[in-house]
Structure formats: C-alpha cells, structure tokens
Amino acid sequence: GFTIDEMITYIFMSYVTGSIVRVGIATDIGIDVVEGSIASNLIKPINYKVKLLFESLGGMFSQIVMPAGFVWLGLILVNWVGKGIIPPSLSTIIFYIVSGLMSFLILFFFEFCFGMIAFYTQYVWGMAMIKNALLLFLTGQIIPIVFFPEAVRHVFD
C-alpha cells in the first residue's frame, strides 16, 4: 500500500516526466505531407529528421524550464520542508536527466516512424489519437504503473 503523499508524488512526477519528454512530430509530418511542404523540406540542405529532432529538443528544454522545473522544485520543497524528506542526491538527478534524454530519443524515433505512415494515409490524426491514448496509459501517465498489480506491471515492462 501507498500513502496519499506517495501517490501524489508519483502522480506529479509522472506528469512532470511526461511533459518533459513529450514529442508530437507525427502530426507535424502528417501536416507537411498534406500541405505539400514536405517536398520543400526534403530538398533543403539540412536533414529533415535532424531538423525535427532539434525542434523537439527545443520544446523539451522549454518544458524543463517553465512548467516542469517549477513543479519539480515545488514538490521537492514541500516534501523537504513539510515532511522532512531529503531532496534527491546529485547522482539521482543526473540519472533522471540521462533517463529522460534517452526516453525522449526513444519517443522521438517512435514518433518519426509513426509519422512516416502519413506518406501512405495522408491523415494520421485518428491513428495519432489512438497511439497517444495507448502511450499515456502504458507509460503510467494516466495511472502510475506502481499502482497496478504485479502481473499487470510485468506485462507493461
């Protein structure tokens, strides 16, 4: 069992991590294909995938600076001052950042591959909604994975 404070902490950290690594390039690729701007993007002297990667990285860093950073710091302060829970160590923070970057890259390449479907279907909006709902559920952003029974957690892993 979990206490209410632990559940709130898991939910907030799930929200923070999910908002940091969020990538939405599949719909961007779909829009480029539908509008025809994909042709001009592909003939430019920069790699289209690299362009999308750095645009997504910029979005990730803006999420770290604004909402996620303040929520994370607020949660640490509330736990430290209110409950006496010590803040995470520097190594924990570094591992969290490295894990977040790797999660971002995995999600970026997954979204890029999913966006390639737009070349065949032209409209990926419906499939993207289904994909996003599944990802939100399976990654624990709707209900944190630690709240599921052991058998369900094993399947999700």
GROMACS .gro file of C-alpha atoms in nm:
model
  157
    1GLY     CA    1   0.000   0.000   0.000
    2PHE     CA    2   0.090   0.358  -0.063
    3THR     CA    3   0.018   0.662   0.147
    4ILE     CA    4  -0.171   0.953  -0.004
    5ASP     CA    5   0.151   1.159  -0.007
    6GLU     CA    6   0.335   0.888  -0.201
    7MET     CA    7   0.052   0.863  -0.452
    8ILE     CA    8   0.050   1.239  -0.505
    9THR     CA    9   0.428   1.237  -0.551
   10TYR     CA   10   0.408   0.955  -0.809
   11ILE     CA   11   0.132   1.134  -0.999
   12PHE     CA   12   0.318   1.466  -1.005
   13MET     CA   13   0.647   1.307  -1.110
   14SER     CA   14   0.468   1.112  -1.382
   15TYR     CA   15   0.316   1.438  -1.506
   16VAL     CA   16   0.650   1.619  -1.494
   17THR     CA   17   0.838   1.345  -1.677
   18GLY     CA   18   0.561   1.303  -1.934
   19SER     CA   19   0.552   1.674  -2.009
   20ILE     CA   20   0.929   1.689  -2.048
   21VAL     CA   21   0.971   1.403  -2.298
   22ARG     CA   22   0.654   1.471  -2.499
   23VAL     CA   23   0.712   1.471  -2.875
   24GLY     CA   24   0.444   1.540  -3.135
   25ILE     CA   25   0.621   1.519  -3.467
   26ALA     CA   26   0.396   1.254  -3.621
   27THR     CA   27   0.120   1.510  -3.670
   28ASP     CA   28   0.377   1.765  -3.793
   29ILE     CA   29   0.494   1.520  -4.059
   30GLY     CA   30   0.131   1.449  -4.150
   31ILE     CA   31   0.060   1.820  -4.189
   32ASP     CA   32   0.373   1.864  -4.403
   33VAL     CA   33   0.259   1.580  -4.629
   34VAL     CA   34  -0.098   1.709  -4.662
   35GLU     CA   35   0.012   2.068  -4.731
   36GLY     CA   36   0.286   1.958  -4.969
   37SER     CA   37   0.558   2.140  -4.775
   38ILE     CA   38   0.737   1.809  -4.723
   39ALA     CA   39   0.886   1.843  -5.072
   40SER     CA   40   1.046   2.179  -4.994
   41ASN     CA   41   1.169   2.045  -4.659
   42LEU     CA   42   1.331   1.744  -4.824
   43ILE     CA   43   1.519   1.947  -5.086
   44LYS     CA   44   1.668   2.189  -4.833
   45PRO     CA   45   2.035   2.133  -4.749
   46ILE     CA   46   1.953   2.013  -4.397
   47ASN     CA   47   1.838   1.670  -4.291
   48TYR     CA   48   1.462   1.671  -4.226
   49LYS     CA   49   1.493   1.425  -3.936
   50VAL     CA   50   1.765   1.635  -3.771
   51LYS     CA   51   1.552   1.948  -3.815
   52LEU     CA   52   1.260   1.777  -3.641
   53LEU     CA   53   1.491   1.644  -3.367
   54PHE     CA   54   1.624   1.988  -3.278
   55GLU     CA   55   1.279   2.146  -3.292
   56SER     CA   56   1.162   1.878  -3.049
   57LEU     CA   57   1.467   1.929  -2.826
   58GLY     CA   58   1.382   2.298  -2.808
   59GLY     CA   59   1.031   2.206  -2.699
   60MET     CA   60   1.167   1.968  -2.438
   61PHE     CA   61   1.400   2.229  -2.290
   62SER     CA   62   1.121   2.485  -2.275
   63GLN     CA   63   0.912   2.230  -2.081
   64ILE     CA   64   1.201   2.173  -1.840
   65VAL     CA   65   1.248   2.545  -1.777
   66MET     CA   66   0.888   2.653  -1.737
   67PRO     CA   67   0.619   2.421  -1.601
   68ALA     CA   68   0.809   2.102  -1.521
   69GLY     CA   69   1.100   2.266  -1.341
   70PHE     CA   70   0.873   2.467  -1.112
   71VAL     CA   71   0.652   2.167  -1.034
   72TRP     CA   72   0.958   1.954  -0.959
   73LEU     CA   73   1.120   2.216  -0.736
   74GLY     CA   74   0.789   2.283  -0.560
   75LEU     CA   75   0.741   1.913  -0.492
   76ILE     CA   76   1.094   1.883  -0.351
   77LEU     CA   77   1.042   2.186  -0.126
   78VAL     CA   78   0.703   2.066   0.001
   79ASN     CA   79   0.845   1.721   0.078
   80TRP     CA   80   1.159   1.865   0.240
   81VAL     CA   81   1.005   2.143   0.448
   82GLY     CA   82   0.667   1.984   0.520
   83LYS     CA   83   0.759   1.619   0.566
   84GLY     CA   84   1.133   1.619   0.628
   85ILE     CA   85   1.208   1.408   0.320
   86ILE     CA   86   1.558   1.491   0.199
   87PRO     CA   87   1.596   1.613  -0.161
   88PRO     CA   88   1.734   1.370  -0.420
   89SER     CA   89   2.111   1.338  -0.445
   90LEU     CA   90   2.308   1.482  -0.735
   91SER     CA   91   2.362   1.133  -0.880
   92THR     CA   92   1.987   1.068  -0.871
   93ILE     CA   93   1.923   1.394  -1.056
   94ILE     CA   94   2.189   1.311  -1.316
   95PHE     CA   95   2.045   0.962  -1.370
   96TYR     CA   96   1.697   1.115  -1.402
   97ILE     CA   97   1.821   1.359  -1.668
   98VAL     CA   98   2.003   1.087  -1.863
   99SER     CA   99   1.698   0.862  -1.841
  100GLY     CA  100   1.476   1.148  -1.957
  101LEU     CA  101   1.702   1.218  -2.257
  102MET     CA  102   1.701   0.851  -2.356
  103SER     CA  103   1.323   0.840  -2.316
  104PHE     CA  104   1.296   1.148  -2.534
  105LEU     CA  105   1.509   0.989  -2.807
  106ILE     CA  106   1.309   0.665  -2.799
  107LEU     CA  107   0.984   0.857  -2.823
  108PHE     CA  108   1.122   1.084  -3.097
  109PHE     CA  109   1.222   0.793  -3.321
  110PHE     CA  110   0.894   0.613  -3.247
  111GLU     CA  111   0.702   0.927  -3.346
  112PHE     CA  112   0.916   0.971  -3.658
  113CYS     CA  113   0.847   0.614  -3.769
  114PHE     CA  114   0.479   0.662  -3.693
  115GLY     CA  115   0.481   0.988  -3.891
  116MET     CA  116   0.606   0.802  -4.197
  117ILE     CA  117   0.259   0.645  -4.216
  118ALA     CA  118   0.142   0.986  -4.343
  119PHE     CA  119   0.306   0.912  -4.678
  120TYR     CA  120   0.057   0.630  -4.725
  121THR     CA  121  -0.256   0.752  -4.547
  122GLN     CA  122  -0.212   1.132  -4.561
  123TYR     CA  123  -0.418   1.181  -4.245
  124VAL     CA  124  -0.266   1.043  -3.929
  125TRP     CA  125  -0.483   1.233  -3.682
  126GLY     CA  126  -0.712   0.943  -3.585
  127MET     CA  127  -0.429   0.694  -3.555
  128ALA     CA  128  -0.225   0.951  -3.359
  129MET     CA  129  -0.510   0.991  -3.107
  130ILE     CA  130  -0.522   0.614  -3.052
  131LYS     CA  131  -0.142   0.599  -3.026
  132ASN     CA  132  -0.134   0.885  -2.775
  133ALA     CA  133  -0.406   0.728  -2.560
  134LEU     CA  134  -0.219   0.397  -2.553
  135LEU     CA  135   0.111   0.566  -2.472
  136LEU     CA  136  -0.046   0.769  -2.191
  137PHE     CA  137  -0.190   0.454  -2.038
  138LEU     CA  138   0.105   0.219  -2.092
  139THR     CA  139   0.366   0.468  -1.971
  140GLY     CA  140   0.182   0.537  -1.648
  141GLN     CA  141   0.080   0.896  -1.711
  142ILE     CA  142  -0.290   0.829  -1.656
  143ILE     CA  143  -0.247   0.581  -1.372
  144PRO     CA  144   0.109   0.535  -1.242
  145ILE     CA  145   0.235   0.184  -1.309
  146VAL     CA  146   0.327   0.126  -0.943
  147PHE     CA  147  -0.046   0.123  -0.857
  148PHE     CA  148  -0.114  -0.181  -1.078
  149PRO     CA  149  -0.091  -0.541  -0.955
  150GLU     CA  150   0.240  -0.719  -1.005
  151ALA     CA  151   0.113  -0.924  -1.303
  152VAL     CA  152  -0.002  -0.612  -1.490
  153ARG     CA  153   0.329  -0.435  -1.416
  154HIS     CA  154   0.513  -0.735  -1.557
  155VAL     CA  155   0.311  -0.712  -1.881
  156PHE     CA  156   0.377  -0.335  -1.906
  157ASP     CA  157   0.750  -0.391  -1.853
   0.00000   0.00000   0.00000
